[in-house]
Coordinates of C-alpha atoms in Angstrom, one line a residue:
Chain A
X88 CA 154.3 107.5 58.0
X89 CA 157.4 109.3 58.9
X90 CA 160.8 108.0 58.3
X91 CA 163.9 109.6 59.6
X92 CA 167.4 108.5 59.5
X93 CA 169.8 109.8 62.0
X94 CA 173.7 109.9 61.9
X95 CA 173.7 106.5 60.3
X96 CA 177.2 105.0 60.0
X97 CA 177.8 101.7 58.3
X98 CA 181.5 100.6 57.3
X99 CA 182.3 97.5 55.3
X100 CA 186.0 96.9 54.2
X101 CA 187.0 100.1 52.3
X102 CA 183.6 101.3 51.8
X103 CA 181.7 103.6 54.5
X104 CA 178.6 105.5 54.9
X105 CA 179.2 108.4 57.3
X106 CA 176.7 110.2 59.3
X107 CA 173.8 109.8 57.2
X108 CA 170.5 112.1 58.3
X109 CA 167.3 113.0 56.7
X110 CA 163.6 113.0 56.8
X111 CA 161.0 111.5 54.4
X112 CA 157.7 112.7 54.9
X113 CA 154.3 110.9 54.3
X114 CA 152.6 111.8 51.0
X115 CA 156.1 112.7 49.5
X116 CA 158.5 111.1 47.1
X117 CA 162.1 111.3 48.3
X118 CA 165.2 110.5 45.8
X119 CA 168.5 109.3 46.7
X120 CA 170.8 110.0 44.1
X121 CA 174.6 109.8 43.5
X122 CA 177.2 108.0 41.4
X123 CA 177.5 104.1 41.3
X124 CA 179.0 102.8 44.5
X125 CA 178.1 106.1 46.4
X126 CA 176.2 104.1 48.8
X127 CA 172.6 104.5 47.7
X128 CA 171.5 100.8 47.9
X129 CA 173.4 100.3 51.0
X130 CA 171.6 103.2 52.5
X131 CA 168.4 101.9 51.4
X132 CA 169.1 98.4 53.1
X133 CA 170.0 100.3 56.4
X134 CA 166.7 102.0 56.4
X135 CA 164.7 98.6 56.3
X136 CA 167.1 96.7 58.8
X137 CA 168.7 94.4 56.3
X138 CA 172.3 95.7 57.2
X139 CA 172.7 97.0 60.7
X140 CA 174.4 100.6 61.2
X141 CA 177.5 100.9 63.3
X142 CA 176.1 103.6 64.9
X143 CA 172.9 106.1 64.2
X144 CA 169.3 105.0 64.0
X145 CA 166.4 104.8 61.9
X146 CA 163.0 106.1 63.1
X147 CA 159.4 105.1 61.8
X148 CA 157.0 107.4 63.4
X149 CA 159.5 108.2 66.1
X150 CA 160.1 104.2 67.0
X151 CA 163.5 102.9 66.4
X152 CA 163.7 100.0 64.1
X153 CA 166.4 98.3 66.1
X154 CA 163.4 97.6 68.7
X155 CA 161.2 96.2 66.1
X156 CA 160.9 92.4 64.7
X157 CA 161.2 91.9 60.9
X158 CA 157.5 91.4 60.9
X159 CA 156.9 94.9 62.7
X160 CA 158.9 96.4 60.2
X161 CA 157.8 94.8 57.3
X162 CA 154.3 96.1 58.4
X163 CA 155.5 99.6 58.0
X164 CA 158.0 99.4 55.1
X165 CA 158.1 97.5 52.1
X166 CA 161.0 97.2 49.7
X167 CA 161.4 97.0 45.9
X168 CA 164.9 95.8 45.4
X169 CA 166.7 96.3 42.3
X170 CA 167.3 92.3 41.7
X171 CA 165.5 89.3 43.3
X172 CA 166.4 85.8 43.0
X173 CA 164.8 83.5 40.3
X174 CA 162.4 81.3 42.4
X175 CA 162.1 77.9 41.0
X176 CA 158.4 77.6 39.9
X177 CA 156.1 80.5 41.3
X178 CA 153.4 82.1 39.2
X179 CA 153.1 86.1 39.4
X180 CA 150.0 85.7 41.6
X181 CA 152.4 83.4 44.2
X182 CA 155.0 85.7 44.1
X183 CA 152.6 88.6 45.1
X184 CA 151.0 86.6 47.6
X185 CA 154.4 85.7 49.4
X186 CA 154.7 89.4 50.1
X187 CA 151.6 89.3 52.5
X188 CA 153.5 87.3 54.8
X189 CA 153.3 89.8 57.6
X190 CA 150.3 92.0 56.9
X191 CA 147.5 92.1 59.1
X192 CA 144.2 92.4 57.1
X193 CA 143.2 90.8 53.7
X194 CA 143.3 94.0 51.7
X195 CA 144.2 94.7 48.9
X196 CA 143.7 91.5 46.7
X197 CA 146.1 90.0 44.5
X198 CA 144.3 90.9 41.5
X199 CA 143.7 94.5 42.5
X200 CA 147.6 95.2 43.0
X201 CA 148.0 93.5 39.7
X202 CA 145.4 95.6 37.8
X203 CA 146.8 98.6 39.7
X204 CA 150.1 97.7 37.9
X205 CA 148.6 96.9 34.7
X206 CA 149.8 93.2 34.7
X207 CA 146.7 91.4 35.5
X208 CA 147.0 89.3 32.4
X209 CA 150.1 87.8 33.9
X210 CA 148.4 86.5 37.0
X211 CA 149.1 82.8 36.3
X212 CA 152.2 83.0 34.2
X213 CA 155.6 81.3 35.6
X214 CA 157.5 84.5 37.3
X215 CA 160.8 83.5 35.4
X216 CA 159.2 83.2 32.0
X217 CA 158.2 87.0 32.0
X218 CA 160.3 89.8 30.8
X219 CA 162.7 91.8 33.1
X220 CA 160.3 94.7 33.0
X221 CA 157.2 92.5 33.6
X222 CA 159.1 91.0 36.7
X223 CA 159.6 94.8 37.9
X224 CA 156.3 95.6 37.8
X225 CA 155.2 92.2 39.6
X226 CA 157.9 93.0 42.4
X227 CA 156.3 96.6 42.7
X228 CA 152.7 94.9 43.0
X229 CA 154.2 92.7 45.6
X230 CA 155.4 95.5 47.6
X231 CA 152.0 97.4 47.3
X232 CA 150.4 94.1 48.4
X233 CA 152.4 94.2 51.4
X234 CA 150.4 97.2 52.4
X235 CA 152.9 99.4 54.4
X236 CA 153.0 103.3 54.8
X237 CA 156.4 103.6 53.7
X238 CA 157.8 102.2 50.3
X239 CA 161.8 101.9 49.5
X240 CA 162.3 101.3 45.9
X241 CA 166.0 100.7 44.5
X242 CA 166.1 102.1 40.9
X243 CA 162.5 101.2 40.1
X244 CA 163.1 102.3 36.4
X245 CA 166.5 101.0 35.5
X246 CA 166.5 98.9 32.4
X247 CA 162.8 99.4 31.5
X248 CA 161.3 100.3 28.2
X249 CA 159.8 103.9 27.9
X250 CA 156.4 102.4 28.2
X251 CA 157.2 100.6 31.4
X252 CA 159.3 103.5 32.7
X253 CA 156.2 105.6 32.3
X254 CA 153.9 103.3 34.0
X255 CA 156.1 102.9 37.1
X256 CA 156.4 106.5 37.4
X257 CA 152.7 106.6 37.3
X258 CA 152.3 103.9 39.9
X259 CA 154.8 105.8 42.2
X260 CA 152.7 109.2 41.9
X261 CA 149.5 107.1 42.6
X262 CA 151.1 105.7 45.7
X263 CA 152.1 109.2 46.7
X264 CA 148.5 110.7 46.2
X265 CA 147.3 108.0 48.7
X266 CA 149.6 109.3 51.4
X267 CA 152.3 106.7 51.2
X268 CA 156.2 107.8 52.0
X269 CA 158.1 106.8 49.0
X270 CA 161.8 106.8 49.1
X271 CA 163.6 106.0 45.7
X272 CA 167.1 105.4 44.8
X273 CA 167.6 106.8 41.3
X274 CA 171.0 107.2 39.3
X275 CA 169.1 109.4 36.8
X276 CA 169.6 113.1 37.5
X277 CA 166.4 114.3 35.4
X278 CA 164.2 111.5 36.8
X279 CA 165.2 112.5 40.2
X280 CA 164.2 116.0 39.5
X281 CA 161.2 115.2 37.3
X282 CA 159.4 113.0 40.0
X283 CA 160.8 113.6 43.5
X284 CA 159.7 116.2 46.0
X285 CA 162.9 116.0 48.1
X286 CA 166.3 114.6 47.2
X287 CA 169.4 113.4 48.9
X288 CA 172.7 113.5 47.1
X289 CA 175.6 111.0 48.0
X290 CA 178.9 111.1 47.2
X291 CA 181.5 108.6 48.4
X292 CA 179.3 107.6 51.4
X293 CA 178.7 111.1 52.4
X294 CA 175.8 113.5 51.8
X295 CA 176.4 116.4 49.6
X296 CA 173.1 118.1 50.2
X297 CA 169.7 117.0 51.4
X298 CA 166.2 118.8 51.4
X299 CA 163.7 120.2 48.8
X300 CA 164.7 119.5 45.1
X301 CA 164.9 122.7 44.0
X302 CA 167.2 123.9 46.9
X303 CA 169.3 120.6 46.7
X304 CA 169.7 120.0 42.9
X305 CA 171.9 123.1 42.1
X306 CA 174.8 122.7 39.3
X307 CA 177.3 123.0 42.3
X308 CA 175.8 120.2 44.2
X309 CA 175.6 118.1 41.0
X310 CA 179.2 118.6 40.2
X311 CA 180.1 117.8 43.8
X312 CA 177.9 114.6 43.7
X313 CA 178.7 113.2 40.2
X314 CA 182.3 114.9 39.5
X315 CA 181.0 116.4 36.3
X316 CA 180.0 119.8 35.3
X317 CA 176.2 120.1 34.5
X318 CA 174.3 122.7 32.8
X319 CA 170.5 123.6 32.8
X320 CA 168.8 122.9 29.4
X321 CA 166.7 125.5 28.2
X322 CA 163.1 124.2 27.3
X323 CA 164.3 120.7 27.8
X324 CA 161.0 119.4 29.0
X325 CA 161.7 116.6 31.2
X326 CA 165.3 116.9 30.7
X327 CA 166.5 119.7 32.9
X328 CA 170.1 118.8 33.1
X329 CA 172.8 117.8 30.7
X330 CA 176.6 117.3 31.4
X331 CA 178.2 120.5 30.1
X332 CA 180.4 118.6 27.6
X333 CA 177.6 117.7 25.7
X334 CA 176.2 120.3 23.1
X335 CA 172.4 121.1 22.6
X336 CA 172.9 119.3 19.2
X337 CA 174.3 116.4 21.0
Chain B
X213 CA 168.7 60.8 23.4
X214 CA 168.4 60.4 27.4
X215 CA 167.8 64.0 27.7
X216 CA 165.3 63.9 24.9
X217 CA 163.3 61.0 26.8
X218 CA 163.5 62.7 30.0
X219 CA 162.5 65.8 28.6
X220 CA 159.3 64.4 27.2
X221 CA 158.7 62.7 30.5
X222 CA 159.1 65.8 32.3
X223 CA 156.5 67.6 30.0
X224 CA 154.2 64.9 30.9
X225 CA 154.5 65.9 34.3
X226 CA 153.9 69.2 33.9
X227 CA 150.8 68.3 32.0
X228 CA 149.5 66.5 34.9
X229 CA 149.7 69.9 36.9
X230 CA 148.0 71.9 34.4
X231 CA 145.3 69.4 33.6
X232 CA 144.3 67.9 36.9
X233 CA 142.8 69.1 40.3
X234 CA 144.7 69.6 43.4
X235 CA 142.8 67.1 45.2
X236 CA 143.0 64.4 42.5
X237 CA 146.7 64.9 42.1
X238 CA 147.1 64.6 45.9
X239 CA 145.1 61.4 46.1
X240 CA 146.6 60.1 43.0
X241 CA 150.2 60.4 44.7
X242 CA 148.9 58.8 48.0
X243 CA 147.5 56.0 45.9
X244 CA 150.8 55.7 44.1
X245 CA 152.7 55.3 47.3
X246 CA 150.2 52.6 48.6
X247 CA 150.6 50.8 45.6
X248 CA 154.4 51.0 45.8
X249 CA 154.6 49.8 49.5
X250 CA 152.3 46.9 48.4
X251 CA 154.6 46.0 45.5
X252 CA 157.7 46.3 47.1
X253 CA 156.4 44.0 49.9
X254 CA 155.0 41.7 47.4
X255 CA 158.6 41.0 45.8
X256 CA 160.1 38.2 47.9
X257 CA 160.9 34.4 48.0
X258 CA 157.6 33.5 49.6
X259 CA 154.3 34.5 47.3
X260 CA 151.9 36.5 49.0
X261 CA 148.9 38.0 46.9
X262 CA 148.7 42.0 46.8
X263 CA 145.4 41.7 48.1
X264 CA 146.3 40.0 51.3
X265 CA 149.3 42.3 51.5
X266 CA 146.9 45.4 51.2
X267 CA 144.7 43.8 54.0
X268 CA 147.6 43.2 56.2
X269 CA 148.9 46.8 55.8
X270 CA 145.3 48.1 56.3
X271 CA 144.7 45.9 59.4
X272 CA 147.3 47.9 61.1
X273 CA 145.6 51.3 60.7
X274 CA 144.2 52.2 64.2
X275 CA 140.5 52.0 64.7
X276 CA 139.9 51.2 61.0
X277 CA 142.1 48.2 60.8
X278 CA 139.9 45.8 62.8
X279 CA 137.6 45.6 59.7
X280 CA 140.4 43.8 57.9
X281 CA 141.5 41.2 60.5
X282 CA 140.8 37.8 59.8
X283 CA 141.0 38.3 56.2
X284 CA 144.7 36.7 55.9
X285 CA 146.6 33.6 57.7
X286 CA 148.9 34.3 60.7
X287 CA 151.8 33.0 58.7
X288 CA 151.3 35.6 56.2
X289 CA 150.8 38.1 58.7
X290 CA 154.1 37.3 60.5
X291 CA 156.3 37.3 57.1
X292 CA 155.0 40.7 56.1
X293 CA 155.0 42.4 59.6
X294 CA 158.2 40.9 61.0
X295 CA 160.4 40.4 57.9
X296 CA 159.4 42.6 55.1
X297 CA 157.6 45.5 56.5
X298 CA 160.5 47.5 58.5
X299 CA 162.6 47.3 55.2
X300 CA 159.7 48.7 53.3
X301 CA 158.8 51.2 55.8
X302 CA 162.9 52.1 56.0
X303 CA 162.3 52.9 52.2
X304 CA 159.4 55.3 53.0
X305 CA 160.8 57.0 55.8
X306 CA 164.3 57.4 54.5
X307 CA 163.0 58.4 51.0
X308 CA 160.7 60.9 52.6
X309 CA 163.5 62.5 54.7
X310 CA 165.7 62.9 51.8
X311 CA 162.9 64.4 49.6
X312 CA 161.8 66.8 52.1
X313 CA 165.6 67.7 52.9
X314 CA 166.1 68.4 49.3
X315 CA 163.1 70.7 49.0
X316 CA 164.6 72.4 52.1
X317 CA 168.0 73.1 51.3
X318 CA 167.0 74.1 47.7
X319 CA 165.0 76.7 49.0
X320 CA 167.5 77.8 51.7
X321 CA 170.5 77.9 48.9
X322 CA 168.1 79.1 46.1
X323 CA 169.8 76.7 43.9
X324 CA 167.9 73.9 42.1
X325 CA 171.1 71.5 42.0
X326 CA 171.8 71.1 45.8
X327 CA 170.7 68.3 47.8
X328 CA 171.0 67.7 51.7
X329 CA 174.5 66.2 51.5
X330 CA 175.8 69.5 50.4
X331 CA 175.7 70.8 53.8
X332 CA 177.7 67.9 55.3
X333 CA 175.4 65.5 56.7
X334 CA 177.1 62.8 54.6
X335 CA 180.4 63.2 55.5
X336 CA 179.5 63.7 59.0
X337 CA 177.3 60.8 59.4
X338 CA 180.2 58.9 57.3
X339 CA 182.5 59.7 59.7
X340 CA 180.5 58.6 62.8
X341 CA 179.7 55.3 61.3
X342 CA 183.4 54.3 60.3
X343 CA 184.5 55.5 63.9
X344 CA 182.1 53.2 65.3
X345 CA 182.7 50.6 63.0
X346 CA 186.7 50.9 63.6
X347 CA 186.5 51.2 67.4
X348 CA 183.8 48.5 67.7
X349 CA 182.1 51.0 70.4
X350 CA 179.2 49.6 72.3
X351 CA 178.0 53.1 73.4
X352 CA 174.4 52.5 72.5
X353 CA 174.5 48.7 72.1
X354 CA 173.2 47.4 68.8
X355 CA 172.3 50.8 67.7
X356 CA 176.0 52.2 68.3
X357 CA 176.9 52.7 64.4
X358 CA 173.5 54.5 63.8
X359 CA 173.9 56.7 67.0
X360 CA 177.2 57.9 66.1
X361 CA 176.5 58.2 62.5
X362 CA 173.5 60.6 63.4
X363 CA 175.5 62.4 66.1
X364 CA 178.4 63.1 64.1
X365 CA 176.4 64.1 61.1
X366 CA 174.4 66.9 63.3
X367 CA 177.9 67.7 64.6
X368 CA 179.4 68.5 61.5
X369 CA 176.6 70.6 59.8
X370 CA 176.7 72.5 63.2
X371 CA 180.5 73.2 62.7
X372 CA 180.1 74.2 58.9
X373 CA 177.1 76.5 60.2
X374 CA 179.5 78.2 62.6
X375 CA 182.6 78.3 60.3
X376 CA 180.4 80.1 57.8
X377 CA 179.4 83.2 60.0
X378 CA 180.4 86.5 58.6
X379 CA 178.9 89.8 60.3
X380 CA 176.2 87.9 62.3
X381 CA 174.8 86.5 59.0
X382 CA 175.4 83.0 57.4
X383 CA 175.7 83.8 53.5
X384 CA 174.5 80.3 51.6
X385 CA 177.6 81.0 49.5
X386 CA 179.9 80.7 52.6
X387 CA 177.9 77.8 54.0
X388 CA 178.2 76.1 50.6
X389 CA 181.9 76.5 50.2
X390 CA 182.6 75.6 54.0
X391 CA 180.6 72.5 53.4
X392 CA 182.6 71.3 50.4
X393 CA 185.9 72.2 52.3
X394 CA 185.0 70.4 55.5
X395 CA 183.5 67.4 53.5
X396 CA 186.8 66.9 51.6
X397 CA 188.6 67.1 54.9
X398 CA 186.4 64.5 56.5
X399 CA 186.6 62.3 53.6
X400 CA 190.6 62.4 53.8
X401 CA 190.2 61.3 57.5
X402 CA 187.6 58.4 56.5
X403 CA 189.9 57.3 54.0
X404 CA 192.9 57.4 56.3
X405 CA 190.8 55.2 59.0
X406 CA 189.6 52.8 56.3
X407 CA 193.0 52.3 55.0
X408 CA 194.1 50.8 58.0
X409 CA 191.9 47.9 57.9
X410 CA 190.7 45.7 54.8
X411 CA 187.9 44.4 57.4
X412 CA 186.9 47.9 58.0
X413 CA 186.8 48.5 54.3
X414 CA 184.4 45.7 53.7
X415 CA 181.9 46.7 56.6
X416 CA 182.1 50.4 55.6
X417 CA 181.7 49.4 51.9
X418 CA 177.7 48.6 52.2
X419 CA 177.2 51.7 54.3
X420 CA 178.8 54.1 51.9
X421 CA 176.9 52.8 48.8
X422 CA 173.7 52.9 50.8
X423 CA 171.4 49.7 51.7
X424 CA 167.9 49.3 53.4
X425 CA 168.5 45.5 54.1
X426 CA 168.2 44.3 57.6
X427 CA 166.4 47.4 59.0
X428 CA 164.8 46.5 62.4
X429 CA 161.5 47.7 63.9
X430 CA 163.6 49.3 66.7
X431 CA 165.6 51.4 64.1
X432 CA 162.4 52.3 62.1
X433 CA 160.3 53.3 65.0
X434 CA 162.7 55.9 66.1
X435 CA 163.6 57.1 62.6
X436 CA 159.7 57.3 61.8
X437 CA 158.9 59.6 64.6
X438 CA 161.9 61.9 64.0
X439 CA 161.2 62.0 60.1
X440 CA 157.6 62.7 60.7
X441 CA 158.1 65.4 63.4
X442 CA 161.0 67.1 61.2
X443 CA 158.3 66.8 58.0
X444 CA 155.8 68.5 60.1
X445 CA 157.9 71.5 61.1
X446 CA 159.3 72.1 57.7
X447 CA 155.8 71.8 56.2
X448 CA 154.8 74.5 58.8
X449 CA 157.9 76.6 57.7
X450 CA 156.7 76.4 53.7
X451 CA 155.8 80.0 53.4
X452 CA 159.5 81.1 54.9
X453 CA 160.9 78.7 52.8
X454 CA 159.0 80.2 49.6
X455 CA 160.3 83.7 50.9
X456 CA 163.9 82.5 51.0
X457 CA 163.6 81.5 47.2
X458 CA 162.9 85.2 46.2
X459 CA 166.5 86.3 47.9
X460 CA 167.5 87.1 51.6
X461 CA 167.1 90.9 51.0
X462 CA 163.5 90.2 49.8
X463 CA 162.5 87.7 52.4
X464 CA 163.8 90.1 55.2
X465 CA 161.8 93.0 53.7
X466 CA 158.3 90.9 53.8
X467 CA 159.2 90.2 57.5
X468 CA 160.7 86.7 57.4
X469 CA 163.5 86.6 60.1
X470 CA 166.1 85.2 57.6
X471 CA 168.9 84.0 59.9
X472 CA 166.6 82.3 62.4
X473 CA 164.6 80.6 59.5
X474 CA 167.7 79.5 57.8
X475 CA 169.3 78.0 61.1
X476 CA 165.9 76.3 61.8
X477 CA 165.6 74.7 58.3
X478 CA 168.9 73.7 58.1
X479 CA 168.8 72.2 61.7
X480 CA 165.5 70.4 61.0
X481 CA 166.5 69.1 57.7
X482 CA 169.9 67.9 59.2
X483 CA 168.4 66.0 62.2
X484 CA 165.9 64.4 59.8
X485 CA 168.2 63.2 57.0
X486 CA 170.8 62.2 59.6
X487 CA 168.3 60.0 61.2
X488 CA 167.5 58.6 57.9
X489 CA 171.1 58.2 56.5
X490 CA 172.2 56.8 60.0
X491 CA 169.9 53.4 59.2
X492 CA 170.5 53.3 55.5
X493 CA 173.7 54.6 54.7
X494 CA 174.5 57.2 51.8
X495 CA 171.7 57.2 49.3
X496 CA 172.3 59.7 46.8
X497 CA 170.2 61.8 44.2
X498 CA 167.0 61.2 45.9
X499 CA 167.2 64.8 47.6
X500 CA 168.2 66.3 44.3
X501 CA 165.6 64.9 42.0
X502 CA 162.5 64.5 43.9
X503 CA 161.7 68.2 44.8
X504 CA 162.0 69.0 41.1
X505 CA 159.4 66.1 40.2
X506 CA 157.1 67.4 42.8
X507 CA 157.5 71.0 41.7
X508 CA 156.5 69.7 38.0
X509 CA 153.3 68.2 39.6
X510 CA 152.3 70.4 42.4
X511 CA 153.9 73.8 41.2
X512 CA 156.5 75.8 43.1
X513 CA 155.0 76.5 46.5
X514 CA 156.5 74.6 49.4
X515 CA 153.2 74.2 51.0
X516 CA 152.5 71.5 48.2
X517 CA 156.2 70.8 47.4
X518 CA 157.6 69.5 51.0
X519 CA 154.7 66.8 51.5
X520 CA 154.7 65.9 47.8
X521 CA 158.7 65.4 48.1
X522 CA 158.0 63.3 51.2
X523 CA 155.7 61.0 49.2
X524 CA 157.6 60.8 45.9
X525 CA 160.7 60.5 47.8
X526 CA 159.3 57.2 49.5
X527 CA 157.9 56.0 46.2
X528 CA 161.3 56.8 44.4
X529 CA 163.1 54.8 47.1
X530 CA 160.9 51.9 47.1
X531 CA 161.0 51.3 43.4
X532 CA 164.7 51.7 43.4
X533 CA 165.1 49.2 46.5
X534 CA 162.8 46.8 44.3
X535 CA 165.2 47.3 41.4
X536 CA 168.1 46.9 43.5
X537 CA 166.8 43.5 45.1
X538 CA 165.6 42.0 41.6
X539 CA 167.8 43.2 38.9
X540 CA 170.6 40.6 39.6
X541 CA 169.2 37.2 40.6
X542 CA 170.0 36.1 44.1
X543 CA 171.8 39.4 44.6
X544 CA 170.5 42.7 46.5
X545 CA 172.6 45.5 45.2
X546 CA 173.1 48.5 47.4
X547 CA 170.0 50.8 46.5
X548 CA 172.8 53.8 46.4
X549 CA 173.7 52.4 43.2
X550 CA 170.6 52.4 41.5
X551 CA 169.7 55.8 42.8
X552 CA 172.9 56.9 41.3
X553 CA 172.3 55.3 38.0
X554 CA 169.0 57.0 37.7
X555 CA 170.0 60.3 39.4
X556 CA 172.9 61.2 37.3
X557 CA 170.9 61.5 33.8
X558 CA 168.3 63.4 35.5
X559 CA 171.1 65.8 36.9
X560 CA 172.6 66.3 33.4
X561 CA 169.2 66.9 32.0
X562 CA 168.7 69.7 34.9
X563 CA 171.9 71.2 34.1
X564 CA 170.9 71.3 30.3
X565 CA 167.7 72.8 31.3
X566 CA 169.4 75.6 33.7
X567 CA 171.8 76.3 31.0
X568 CA 169.4 77.0 28.5
X569 CA 167.8 79.8 30.4
X570 CA 165.6 80.2 33.6
X571 CA 164.3 77.1 35.6
X572 CA 160.8 76.6 34.8
X573 CA 159.2 73.2 35.6

C-alpha cells in the first residue's frame, strides 16, 4: 500500500511541522530521523490521523485519510507506539487480540504472530508483569495481528537489549519481504542507514532531505539535521557514522 | 495488618480465577447473588424461612414462576413483595450501577483508583437533591427530589465534559481536573444552601450518607429499567473499553473512534449511576472496589468485568445494607457509612499495591 504525505502543516504552541511531504512505497522501509523534539513522533501521529493537520493531506493508495473512519484507517495502517498504557489485568494474548478490533478476516492467528515475534511462551502471562522489551515485542505482534498493509513504528528498538533489538530488526525486514510498507521513527543514525531503504530527515519541524538513503544521508545533511559534525567510519561494519569529535579509539 | 489480611484474601480471589472454569465462576457468582438476595430479605422483624423467600422470588420469574405458586402463604408473599423486596432490589440495582460505572470510568481514565463520582455525578446529584429539598418543589410529585438529583447529576457531568474540551478532544486529565474543580465549587454551593436551614441539614444528611430505606416499587421500576439498559450498552462497548485501557493513541490506531466512545461511555455511566444515586443518595467506594474484585476473579477484559461488576456490586451492597440494618440494635445506619468503612482499607491496599509496581490482579 502506498503512503503519501503532502504538504502537512501542524502547529501546537511554539512547536510546528511545516510543509512535510514524502512518499513511502510498499515493500520498503522508510526511516524518519532527527533530533529529540524535531517532530518525528508528531509526524507519525499525523500519518494515522491521531492528530489532524492544519493543512495538507495523508493519502493511502491515493485516498485521503480525512475521508476515512478510524476503522477504515486501521485496516490499512497499524501503529507501534513508543509507549502504551499499562492495562489493568490483560494477558499478552488479550493485548494482541484487542488489536483485531477492525480487521475483516480471521488471519493471522494470535499464536502465529506471537511465534513470529518469538514470544509464544508469553501468551498467557500478564502483560504488566513482562519486561519492557517483551512488551515492545508484544505490541509489535499486536500490530502484525492487525493485518494492515502499512506499519508505522515509533522507535521500535529504543531501550532494548541487543538480542531483542536484533530480533525487532529481523521482524521488520521480514515484514518488508512480505510486501508491507514500513515507516520507522529512529533516532539512531546508524540504524537508519542500516535498515532503511529511504530516509526522511527532520530538523525543527522541517524536512532537511528526503529520498533514497544513499542520497539523503550525507555528512552535510546529518550536520544540518543533528547540529553535530559527523564523519564516516572506515570498516565500521554496522556503524557507518560517528560524531567527528569522537576519535577512532573512542 | 489490615493490608496483609486483605492481601491474602485478594490472592484467594486470584486463585479462584486460575483454578476454576469460566462457567463455574459465572454460575457461582449468580448463585452468590441469589443467596445474598434471599439472606437480605430474610433479615427482618417477621421471621420467614429462606426456603419460603426463595419460592416467593422464583414465583415472580415469568413463565417458570407458576411452578412455585401455592408453596407459601399470602401473608408471607405480601410482607416480602410489598415491604422488603423494593429495598432489596434497590440494593441490587444501585450496587450493579455503581459496579458497572466503576469498570467503565476506570477504563476511560486508564486509572484503577477512580470511581464514577469522579466525573461530577455525586456533586451534581447532591446539588439537585438539596435544591429540591430546599425549595420543596413539586415538579414531579413524590419523585421531585429523585428527578432533580438525576437531572442535575447528568447536567453537571455534561458541563464538566464541555469544560474539558481541548482542540477537539477531551483529554482524561482535563476531565479529571475539571471534575474535581467543579465538584468543589458545587460542594461550596451545597454547603451554603445547607447552612441556611437546620431542617434542611437533617433532611440532606440521610441523602449525603446514602440509604436504601423506604425505596418504593415506583422508584425501583424506573431505576431497574434505566440501569439494565445502561448495563447492556456498556457490556456491548466492552471491546472499546478494553482498547481505551491501552491508551488513546493505541485505541485510535486499531480503529476505535476514541472521542465518540469516551463520550458514549461517560454518558451511559452517568445516566445509570445518576438514576441509582437519585434513589439511594451517595454510596461511596462500591464503584472503586468492585471492578477490582471482578478482575481478580474473571481477568481483565471488560466483556467479563462489566457483568461481573454488576453482580458483585449488587452482592456487596446487599451485604453492606444487611450490616447497616443489624449492627446497631433497632437502628438502621446509612449504608454509605458501612461501604466507606469497608472501602477505605481496600483503597489503601490498592494504593500500596500500585506503589509497589504495576497493577496486576
